CSV table of C-alpha atoms in Angstrom, one decimal:
chain,number,residue,atom,x,y,z
Z,469,MET,CA,-90.5,-54.9,-41.7
Z,470,GLN,CA,-89.2,-53.0,-38.5
Z,471,ILE,CA,-86.1,-53.4,-39.3
Z,472,ILE,CA,-87.0,-52.5,-42.5
Z,473,ARG,CA,-88.9,-49.1,-41.5
Z,474,ALA,CA,-85.9,-48.7,-39.4
Z,475,SER,CA,-82.8,-48.7,-42.8
Z,476,ALA,CA,-85.7,-46.3,-44.8
Z,477,PHE,CA,-85.8,-43.7,-42.5
Z,478,ALA,CA,-81.6,-44.3,-41.8
Z,479,ALA,CA,-80.6,-43.7,-45.5
Z,480,LEU,CA,-83.7,-40.8,-45.9
Z,481,LEU,CA,-81.5,-39.3,-43.1
Z,482,VAL,CA,-77.7,-39.8,-44.5
Z,483,SER,CA,-79.4,-38.8,-47.7
Z,484,GLY,CA,-80.3,-35.7,-46.8
Z,485,THR,CA,-76.1,-34.0,-46.6
Z,486,SER,CA,-76.7,-34.4,-50.3
Z,487,TRP,CA,-79.5,-32.2,-50.7
Z,488,ALA,CA,-77.4,-29.6,-48.6
Z,489,HIS,CA,-77.5,-26.1,-50.6
Z,490,PHE,CA,-75.0,-23.5,-51.1
Z,491,PRO,CA,-74.6,-19.4,-50.9
Z,492,VAL,CA,-74.8,-17.3,-54.5
Z,493,MET,CA,-74.2,-14.6,-55.3
Z,494,GLU,CA,-74.3,-12.0,-58.6
Z,495,CYS,CA,-73.2,-8.1,-58.3
Z,496,SER,CA,-73.2,-5.8,-61.8
Z,497,LYS,CA,-72.1,-2.1,-61.3
Z,498,GLN,CA,-74.1,1.0,-62.2
Z,499,GLU,CA,-72.2,4.3,-62.4
Z,500,THR,CA,-71.9,5.2,-58.5
Z,501,THR,CA,-73.1,2.0,-57.9
Z,502,ILE,CA,-73.3,-1.9,-56.8
Z,503,THR,CA,-75.6,-4.1,-56.8
Z,504,CYS,CA,-75.7,-8.0,-55.6
Z,505,GLN,CA,-77.8,-10.7,-55.0
Z,506,ALA,CA,-77.7,-13.6,-53.1
Z,507,GLY,CA,-79.1,-17.2,-52.5
Z,508,TYR,CA,-78.8,-20.5,-51.9
Z,509,SER,CA,-78.5,-23.0,-54.8
Z,510,ASP,CA,-81.4,-25.2,-54.5
Z,511,SER,CA,-83.4,-21.6,-55.7
Z,512,SER,CA,-84.1,-19.9,-52.2
Z,513,PRO,CA,-83.4,-16.3,-51.1
Z,514,ALA,CA,-80.9,-14.6,-48.2
Z,515,LEU,CA,-82.7,-12.4,-46.3
Z,516,ASN,CA,-81.7,-10.5,-43.8
Z,517,GLU,CA,-77.9,-11.7,-44.5
Z,518,THR,CA,-75.4,-9.6,-44.1
Z,519,ILE,CA,-73.0,-8.7,-46.9
Z,520,ARG,CA,-69.1,-6.9,-46.9
Z,521,LEU,CA,-67.7,-5.2,-49.4
Z,522,PHE,CA,-64.1,-4.7,-48.5
Z,523,ASP,CA,-60.9,-2.7,-49.6
Z,524,TYR,CA,-57.7,-5.4,-50.7
Z,525,ASP,CA,-56.3,-4.4,-47.3
Z,526,ASP,CA,-59.3,-5.8,-45.6
Z,527,VAL,CA,-61.2,-2.8,-44.3
Z,528,LEU,CA,-64.4,-3.4,-44.0
Z,529,LEU,CA,-65.6,0.0,-45.9
Z,530,ASP,CA,-69.0,-0.8,-46.0
Z,531,ALA,CA,-71.8,-3.8,-44.4
Z,532,GLN,CA,-75.6,-4.4,-45.6
Z,533,LYS,CA,-78.7,-6.5,-44.7
Z,534,THR,CA,-80.2,-8.0,-48.1
Z,535,ASP,CA,-83.6,-7.1,-48.2
Z,536,ALA,CA,-86.8,-8.4,-49.7
Z,537,LEU,CA,-85.5,-9.8,-52.7
Z,538,SER,CA,-82.1,-10.2,-51.5
Z,539,LYS,CA,-80.2,-7.5,-53.0
Z,540,VAL,CA,-78.1,-5.3,-51.8
Z,541,THR,CA,-77.0,-1.9,-52.7
Z,542,PHE,CA,-73.1,-0.5,-52.4
Z,543,GLU,CA,-71.8,2.8,-53.4
Z,544,GLN,CA,-69.1,2.5,-55.4
Z,545,PRO,CA,-65.9,2.5,-53.8
Z,546,GLU,CA,-62.2,4.5,-54.6
Z,547,GLY,CA,-59.8,2.0,-54.8
Z,548,ASP,CA,-60.0,-2.2,-55.6
Z,549,TYR,CA,-62.0,-4.0,-53.4
Z,550,TYR,CA,-64.4,-7.2,-52.9
Z,551,ILE,CA,-67.6,-8.1,-51.3
Z,552,VAL,CA,-68.0,-11.1,-49.9
Z,553,PHE,CA,-71.8,-13.4,-48.6
Z,554,ASP,CA,-70.7,-15.7,-45.9
Z,555,PRO,CA,-72.9,-16.8,-44.5
Z,556,GLY,CA,-71.3,-19.0,-42.1
Z,557,HIS,CA,-72.4,-22.3,-42.8
Z,558,GLU,CA,-70.9,-22.9,-45.8
Z,559,SER,CA,-68.6,-21.8,-48.3
Z,560,ALA,CA,-67.9,-17.7,-48.8
Z,561,ILE,CA,-68.6,-15.8,-51.8
Z,562,GLU,CA,-66.4,-13.6,-52.8
Z,563,VAL,CA,-66.8,-11.3,-55.8
Z,564,ASP,CA,-63.9,-9.3,-56.3
Z,565,GLY,CA,-64.5,-5.5,-57.9
Z,566,VAL,CA,-62.2,-6.4,-61.2
Z,567,GLU,CA,-64.8,-9.0,-62.1
Z,568,LEU,CA,-67.5,-6.6,-62.5
């Protein structure tokens, strides 16, 4: 019986990796601002995570932490830009300004 319990416990530990979640981000452009909401694929919010705004020369234009609603708002920059949410443990999410 102990072997069955140990096997079941081991299976739970291994299957936990299949429950992993990945970052998601949705951005929208208003007249002079860009608002992004970040989160995870399991519907959990990305609270106090850094979202970065870069120009096409990879110069950091702005960086902000998500608020209590997992949102940030940037002033829309001149020229081309992209926005990055990289929580560090999964693949980073990039949103290109031309897609907005």
